Amino acid sequence: MEENIASLASAIGGRVKQERQARHWTLDQLAEAAGVSRRMLINVEQATMNPSVGTLLRISAALGVGLPDLVQSPEPKGVKVTRKGEGALLWSSAAGGRGVLVAGTEPPEVMELWDWTLGPGDQHASEPHTPGTKELLQVLQGTVTVVAAEQTVVLETGDSLSFPGDVAHSYGNNGPDAARFSLAVFERGVGSAHREANNA
């Protein structure tokens, strides 16, 4: 598993550097656009750390690419299969929680499909995504508490929820057993602001 994490960190670092250099941006320019420190970007590009999902989202938004583009190898268009165990593990916890990005589409209409497990007591807070982002969640096992748009909703196995992803939100497991849910995230127009600026 540590080899997979190191391999993913290396792939992410390479993609961030490739996308940054393709835009002829310095580390400082990307850091400012993404709202992260220069040191953080150096650590990401050199794969010396495993960045948080929030950091990756800020970097991908600044570059005008979807999160799946940063964590998946570029492949020819068409059918892409992600076999069991091959998704990008982007969050984990001491209680056994895991956030795995299992599939995604390319900009400008980016759709992400996640497989989440929350161990007992796990909480995962997410910063607001780009304006207009929508999220869909279905609980596959256990009980999940979602806080979004100042509402708290407790979901049981089989329950579903749709909510805006462009507000601060969180997922939690207050129960004694592991909880698992599938999450789809839709971001419209990823990279369109960068394309418009380049065309101006």
PDB file of C-alpha atoms in Angstrom:
ATOM      1  CA  MET A   1       0.000   0.000   0.000  1.00  0.00           C
ATOM      2  CA  GLU A   2       2.848   2.434   0.782  1.00  0.00           C
ATOM      3  CA  GLU A   3       4.260   1.734  -2.688  1.00  0.00           C
ATOM      4  CA  ASN A   4       0.884   2.652  -4.205  1.00  0.00           C
ATOM      5  CA  ILE A   5       0.762   5.907  -2.198  1.00  0.00           C
ATOM      6  CA  ALA A   6       4.334   6.793  -3.241  1.00  0.00           C
ATOM      7  CA  SER A   7       3.531   5.952  -6.864  1.00  0.00           C
ATOM      8  CA  LEU A   8       0.388   8.109  -6.763  1.00  0.00           C
ATOM      9  CA  ALA A   9       2.277  11.023  -5.156  1.00  0.00           C
ATOM     10  CA  SER A  10       4.924  10.759  -7.877  1.00  0.00           C
ATOM     11  CA  ALA A  11       2.295  10.677 -10.642  1.00  0.00           C
ATOM     12  CA  ILE A  12       0.482  13.695  -9.166  1.00  0.00           C
ATOM     13  CA  GLY A  13       3.734  15.621  -8.798  1.00  0.00           C
ATOM     14  CA  GLY A  14       4.687  14.913 -12.395  1.00  0.00           C
ATOM     15  CA  ARG A  15       1.282  15.957 -13.721  1.00  0.00           C
ATOM     16  CA  VAL A  16       1.226  19.202 -11.688  1.00  0.00           C
ATOM     17  CA  LYS A  17       4.707  20.119 -12.931  1.00  0.00           C
ATOM     18  CA  GLN A  18       3.787  19.202 -16.528  1.00  0.00           C
ATOM     19  CA  GLU A  19       0.594  21.312 -16.433  1.00  0.00           C
ATOM     20  CA  ARG A  20       2.385  24.237 -14.763  1.00  0.00           C
ATOM     21  CA  GLN A  21       5.240  24.225 -17.282  1.00  0.00           C
ATOM     22  CA  ALA A  22       2.816  23.912 -20.217  1.00  0.00           C
ATOM     23  CA  ARG A  23       1.382  27.258 -19.086  1.00  0.00           C
ATOM     24  CA  HIS A  24       4.876  28.752 -18.628  1.00  0.00           C
ATOM     25  CA  TRP A  25       4.042  29.468 -14.975  1.00  0.00           C
ATOM     26  CA  THR A  26       6.548  29.747 -12.180  1.00  0.00           C
ATOM     27  CA  LEU A  27       5.966  28.012  -8.875  1.00  0.00           C
ATOM     28  CA  ASP A  28       5.057  31.401  -7.407  1.00  0.00           C
ATOM     29  CA  GLN A  29       2.438  32.050 -10.097  1.00  0.00           C
ATOM     30  CA  LEU A  30       0.737  28.705  -9.530  1.00  0.00           C
ATOM     31  CA  ALA A  31       0.973  29.077  -5.748  1.00  0.00           C
ATOM     32  CA  GLU A  32      -0.766  32.452  -5.936  1.00  0.00           C
ATOM     33  CA  ALA A  33      -3.443  31.206  -8.339  1.00  0.00           C
ATOM     34  CA  ALA A  34      -4.123  28.120  -6.204  1.00  0.00           C
ATOM     35  CA  GLY A  35      -3.930  29.836  -2.832  1.00  0.00           C
ATOM     36  CA  VAL A  36      -1.272  27.444  -1.528  1.00  0.00           C
ATOM     37  CA  SER A  37       2.299  28.070  -0.439  1.00  0.00           C
ATOM     38  CA  ARG A  38       5.281  27.783  -2.767  1.00  0.00           C
ATOM     39  CA  ARG A  39       6.741  25.183  -0.366  1.00  0.00           C
ATOM     40  CA  MET A  40       3.547  23.115  -0.673  1.00  0.00           C
ATOM     41  CA  LEU A  41       3.844  23.119  -4.479  1.00  0.00           C
ATOM     42  CA  ILE A  42       7.496  22.114  -4.319  1.00  0.00           C
ATOM     43  CA  ASN A  43       6.563  19.226  -2.005  1.00  0.00           C
ATOM     44  CA  VAL A  44       3.736  18.158  -4.351  1.00  0.00           C
ATOM     45  CA  GLU A  45       5.891  18.328  -7.497  1.00  0.00           C
ATOM     46  CA  GLN A  46       8.769  16.469  -5.824  1.00  0.00           C
ATOM     47  CA  ALA A  47       6.356  13.892  -4.351  1.00  0.00           C
ATOM     48  CA  THR A  48       7.747  14.394  -0.851  1.00  0.00           C
ATOM     49  CA  MET A  49       4.257  14.592   0.657  1.00  0.00           C
ATOM     50  CA  ASN A  50       0.750  13.280   0.114  1.00  0.00           C
ATOM     51  CA  PRO A  51      -1.384  16.431  -0.419  1.00  0.00           C
ATOM     52  CA  SER A  52      -4.901  16.707   0.962  1.00  0.00           C
ATOM     53  CA  VAL A  53      -7.926  16.499  -1.316  1.00  0.00           C
ATOM     54  CA  GLY A  54      -8.556  20.213  -0.647  1.00  0.00           C
ATOM     55  CA  THR A  55      -5.032  21.120  -1.781  1.00  0.00           C
ATOM     56  CA  LEU A  56      -5.387  19.015  -4.930  1.00  0.00           C
ATOM     57  CA  LEU A  57      -8.720  20.644  -5.717  1.00  0.00           C
ATOM     58  CA  ARG A  58      -7.214  24.130  -5.367  1.00  0.00           C
ATOM     59  CA  ILE A  59      -4.275  23.204  -7.619  1.00  0.00           C
ATOM     60  CA  SER A  60      -6.466  21.523 -10.246  1.00  0.00           C
ATOM     61  CA  ALA A  61      -8.850  24.517 -10.297  1.00  0.00           C
ATOM     62  CA  ALA A  62      -5.941  26.946 -10.699  1.00  0.00           C
ATOM     63  CA  LEU A  63      -4.564  24.886 -13.585  1.00  0.00           C
ATOM     64  CA  GLY A  64      -8.000  24.626 -15.171  1.00  0.00           C
ATOM     65  CA  VAL A  65      -8.032  20.832 -15.145  1.00  0.00           C
ATOM     66  CA  GLY A  66     -10.199  18.373 -13.277  1.00  0.00           C
ATOM     67  CA  LEU A  67      -8.977  16.472 -10.261  1.00  0.00           C
ATOM     68  CA  PRO A  68      -9.116  13.186 -12.227  1.00  0.00           C
ATOM     69  CA  ASP A  69      -6.574  14.667 -14.671  1.00  0.00           C
ATOM     70  CA  LEU A  70      -4.069  15.095 -11.841  1.00  0.00           C
ATOM     71  CA  VAL A  71      -4.391  11.595 -10.407  1.00  0.00           C
ATOM     72  CA  GLN A  72      -4.884   9.472 -13.513  1.00  0.00           C
ATOM     73  CA  SER A  73      -2.433   8.830 -16.310  1.00  0.00           C
ATOM     74  CA  PRO A  74      -3.368  10.415 -19.621  1.00  0.00           C
ATOM     75  CA  GLU A  75      -4.883   7.745 -21.853  1.00  0.00           C
ATOM     76  CA  PRO A  76      -6.505   7.671 -25.256  1.00  0.00           C
ATOM     77  CA  LYS A  77     -10.133   8.753 -25.253  1.00  0.00           C
ATOM     78  CA  GLY A  78     -12.736   6.032 -25.110  1.00  0.00           C
ATOM     79  CA  VAL A  79     -13.480   3.409 -22.531  1.00  0.00           C
ATOM     80  CA  LYS A  80     -11.425   3.551 -19.339  1.00  0.00           C
ATOM     81  CA  VAL A  81     -11.707   0.714 -16.859  1.00  0.00           C
ATOM     82  CA  THR A  82     -10.618   1.031 -13.239  1.00  0.00           C
ATOM     83  CA  ARG A  83     -10.320  -2.424 -11.720  1.00  0.00           C
ATOM     84  CA  LYS A  84     -11.019  -3.097  -8.064  1.00  0.00           C
ATOM     85  CA  GLY A  85      -8.159  -1.732  -5.977  1.00  0.00           C
ATOM     86  CA  GLU A  86      -6.788   0.501  -8.762  1.00  0.00           C
ATOM     87  CA  GLY A  87      -8.470   3.786  -7.778  1.00  0.00           C
ATOM     88  CA  ALA A  88      -6.504   6.764  -6.460  1.00  0.00           C
ATOM     89  CA  LEU A  89      -6.474   6.710  -2.637  1.00  0.00           C
ATOM     90  CA  LEU A  90      -6.606  10.423  -1.788  1.00  0.00           C
ATOM     91  CA  TRP A  91      -7.701  10.323   1.859  1.00  0.00           C
ATOM     92  CA  SER A  92      -7.232   7.852   4.697  1.00  0.00           C
ATOM     93  CA  SER A  93      -7.668   7.817   8.462  1.00  0.00           C
ATOM     94  CA  ALA A  94      -6.333   5.935  11.460  1.00  0.00           C
ATOM     95  CA  ALA A  95      -9.808   4.407  11.945  1.00  0.00           C
ATOM     96  CA  GLY A  96      -9.656   2.730   8.512  1.00  0.00           C
ATOM     97  CA  GLY A  97     -11.394   5.424   6.501  1.00  0.00           C
ATOM     98  CA  ARG A  98     -10.574   5.772   2.803  1.00  0.00           C
ATOM     99  CA  GLY A  99     -11.536   8.178   0.043  1.00  0.00           C
ATOM    100  CA  VAL A 100     -10.795   6.601  -3.340  1.00  0.00           C
ATOM    101  CA  LEU A 101     -11.309   8.388  -6.661  1.00  0.00           C
ATOM    102  CA  VAL A 102     -12.334   5.495  -8.915  1.00  0.00           C
ATOM    103  CA  ALA A 103     -13.299   7.288 -12.135  1.00  0.00           C
ATOM    104  CA  GLY A 104     -13.478  10.724 -13.678  1.00  0.00           C
ATOM    105  CA  THR A 105     -14.059  12.628 -16.879  1.00  0.00           C
ATOM    106  CA  GLU A 106     -12.029  15.341 -18.581  1.00  0.00           C
ATOM    107  CA  PRO A 107     -12.755  19.096 -18.543  1.00  0.00           C
ATOM    108  CA  PRO A 108     -14.760  21.131 -19.103  1.00  0.00           C
ATOM    109  CA  GLU A 109     -17.613  18.995 -17.692  1.00  0.00           C
ATOM    110  CA  VAL A 110     -15.821  17.076 -14.944  1.00  0.00           C
ATOM    111  CA  MET A 111     -17.560  14.212 -13.172  1.00  0.00           C
ATOM    112  CA  GLU A 112     -15.790  12.368 -10.355  1.00  0.00           C
ATOM    113  CA  LEU A 113     -16.891   9.032  -8.899  1.00  0.00           C
ATOM    114  CA  TRP A 114     -15.642   8.233  -5.394  1.00  0.00           C
ATOM    115  CA  ASP A 115     -15.773   5.177  -3.136  1.00  0.00           C
ATOM    116  CA  TRP A 116     -15.695   6.331   0.494  1.00  0.00           C
ATOM    117  CA  THR A 117     -15.331   4.352   3.713  1.00  0.00           C
ATOM    118  CA  LEU A 118     -15.549   6.102   7.066  1.00  0.00           C
ATOM    119  CA  GLY A 119     -14.333   4.255  10.149  1.00  0.00           C
ATOM    120  CA  PRO A 120     -16.122   4.714  13.482  1.00  0.00           C
ATOM    121  CA  GLY A 121     -15.771   8.360  14.528  1.00  0.00           C
ATOM    122  CA  ASP A 122     -14.295   9.478  11.190  1.00  0.00           C
ATOM    123  CA  GLN A 123     -15.074  12.972   9.922  1.00  0.00           C
ATOM    124  CA  HIS A 124     -13.992  14.435   6.581  1.00  0.00           C
ATOM    125  CA  ALA A 125     -14.464  18.167   5.999  1.00  0.00           C
ATOM    126  CA  SER A 126     -14.334  19.575   2.482  1.00  0.00           C
ATOM    127  CA  GLU A 127     -13.805  23.158   1.397  1.00  0.00           C
ATOM    128  CA  PRO A 128     -16.274  24.622  -1.116  1.00  0.00           C
ATOM    129  CA  HIS A 129     -15.565  23.496  -4.679  1.00  0.00           C
ATOM    130  CA  THR A 130     -15.884  25.729  -7.743  1.00  0.00           C
ATOM    131  CA  PRO A 131     -19.207  27.616  -8.136  1.00  0.00           C
ATOM    132  CA  GLY A 132     -22.015  25.421  -9.441  1.00  0.00           C
ATOM    133  CA  THR A 133     -20.505  22.113  -8.246  1.00  0.00           C
ATOM    134  CA  LYS A 134     -23.115  19.458  -7.348  1.00  0.00           C
ATOM    135  CA  GLU A 135     -22.664  16.286  -5.309  1.00  0.00           C
ATOM    136  CA  LEU A 136     -24.704  13.077  -5.184  1.00  0.00           C
ATOM    137  CA  LEU A 137     -24.203  10.547  -2.412  1.00  0.00           C
ATOM    138  CA  GLN A 138     -25.656   7.103  -1.694  1.00  0.00           C
ATOM    139  CA  VAL A 139     -24.976   5.183   1.508  1.00  0.00           C
ATOM    140  CA  LEU A 140     -24.026   1.572   0.796  1.00  0.00           C
ATOM    141  CA  GLN A 141     -23.399   0.495   4.398  1.00  0.00           C
ATOM    142  CA  GLY A 142     -23.876   1.992   7.845  1.00  0.00           C
ATOM    143  CA  THR A 143     -24.894   5.534   8.786  1.00  0.00           C
ATOM    144  CA  VAL A 144     -23.394   8.715   7.330  1.00  0.00           C
ATOM    145  CA  THR A 145     -23.980  12.253   8.594  1.00  0.00           C
ATOM    146  CA  VAL A 146     -23.652  14.963   5.928  1.00  0.00           C
ATOM    147  CA  VAL A 147     -23.458  18.645   6.779  1.00  0.00           C
ATOM    148  CA  ALA A 148     -23.957  20.979   3.782  1.00  0.00           C
ATOM    149  CA  ALA A 149     -25.565  24.383   3.207  1.00  0.00           C
ATOM    150  CA  GLU A 150     -26.050  24.705   6.990  1.00  0.00           C
ATOM    151  CA  GLN A 151     -28.152  21.535   7.103  1.00  0.00           C
ATOM    152  CA  THR A 152     -27.316  18.288   8.868  1.00  0.00           C
ATOM    153  CA  VAL A 153     -28.736  15.106   7.371  1.00  0.00           C
ATOM    154  CA  VAL A 154     -28.334  11.583   8.777  1.00  0.00           C
ATOM    155  CA  LEU A 155     -28.461   8.898   6.085  1.00  0.00           C
ATOM    156  CA  GLU A 156     -28.940   5.175   6.575  1.00  0.00           C
ATOM    157  CA  THR A 157     -28.021   2.308   4.226  1.00  0.00           C
ATOM    158  CA  GLY A 158     -29.764   2.843   0.884  1.00  0.00           C
ATOM    159  CA  ASP A 159     -30.500   6.549   1.489  1.00  0.00           C
ATOM    160  CA  SER A 160     -29.339   9.131  -1.060  1.00  0.00           C
ATOM    161  CA  LEU A 161     -28.716  12.872  -1.014  1.00  0.00           C
ATOM    162  CA  SER A 162     -27.959  15.627  -3.517  1.00  0.00           C
ATOM    163  CA  PHE A 163     -26.442  18.892  -2.357  1.00  0.00           C
ATOM    164  CA  PRO A 164     -24.376  21.861  -3.540  1.00  0.00           C
ATOM    165  CA  GLY A 165     -20.648  21.159  -3.458  1.00  0.00           C
ATOM    166  CA  ASP A 166     -19.762  24.842  -3.680  1.00  0.00           C
ATOM    167  CA  VAL A 167     -20.356  25.336   0.053  1.00  0.00           C
ATOM    168  CA  ALA A 168     -18.322  23.972   2.964  1.00  0.00           C
ATOM    169  CA  HIS A 169     -19.503  20.427   3.661  1.00  0.00           C
ATOM    170  CA  SER A 170     -18.525  17.338   5.602  1.00  0.00           C
ATOM    171  CA  TYR A 171     -19.167  13.611   5.870  1.00  0.00           C
ATOM    172  CA  GLY A 172     -19.088  11.822   9.197  1.00  0.00           C
ATOM    173  CA  ASN A 173     -19.626   8.447  10.805  1.00  0.00           C
ATOM    174  CA  ASN A 174     -20.869   8.765  14.370  1.00  0.00           C
ATOM    175  CA  GLY A 175     -21.722   5.071  14.604  1.00  0.00           C
ATOM    176  CA  PRO A 176     -19.766   2.147  16.065  1.00  0.00           C
ATOM    177  CA  ASP A 177     -19.293   0.371  12.701  1.00  0.00           C
ATOM    178  CA  ALA A 178     -17.693   1.332   9.398  1.00  0.00           C
ATOM    179  CA  ALA A 179     -19.852   3.223   6.917  1.00  0.00           C
ATOM    180  CA  ARG A 180     -19.442   3.200   3.144  1.00  0.00           C
ATOM    181  CA  PHE A 181     -20.864   5.474   0.476  1.00  0.00           C
ATOM    182  CA  SER A 182     -20.572   6.241  -3.206  1.00  0.00           C
ATOM    183  CA  LEU A 183     -20.116   9.895  -4.143  1.00  0.00           C
ATOM    184  CA  ALA A 184     -20.435  11.617  -7.524  1.00  0.00           C
ATOM    185  CA  VAL A 185     -19.136  15.173  -7.910  1.00  0.00           C
ATOM    186  CA  PHE A 186     -20.040  17.293 -10.952  1.00  0.00           C
ATOM    187  CA  GLU A 187     -18.097  20.453 -11.800  1.00  0.00           C
ATOM    188  CA  ARG A 188     -19.215  22.462 -14.827  1.00  0.00           C
ATOM    189  CA  GLY A 189     -16.859  24.537 -16.979  1.00  0.00           C
ATOM    190  CA  VAL A 190     -13.562  23.472 -15.390  1.00  0.00           C
ATOM    191  CA  GLY A 191     -10.777  25.465 -17.005  1.00  0.00           C
ATOM    192  CA  SER A 192     -13.130  27.761 -18.948  1.00  0.00           C
ATOM    193  CA  ALA A 193     -11.882  30.883 -17.131  1.00  0.00           C
ATOM    194  CA  HIS A 194      -8.316  29.985 -18.162  1.00  0.00           C
ATOM    195  CA  ARG A 195      -9.352  29.346 -21.769  1.00  0.00           C
ATOM    196  CA  GLU A 196     -11.204  32.683 -21.895  1.00  0.00           C
ATOM    197  CA  ALA A 197      -8.191  34.524 -20.434  1.00  0.00           C
ATOM    198  CA  ASN A 198      -5.881  32.902 -23.000  1.00  0.00           C
ATOM    199  CA  ASN A 199      -8.243  33.836 -25.845  1.00  0.00           C
ATOM    200  CA  ALA A 200      -8.582  37.468 -24.729  1.00  0.00           C
TER     201      ALA A 200
END
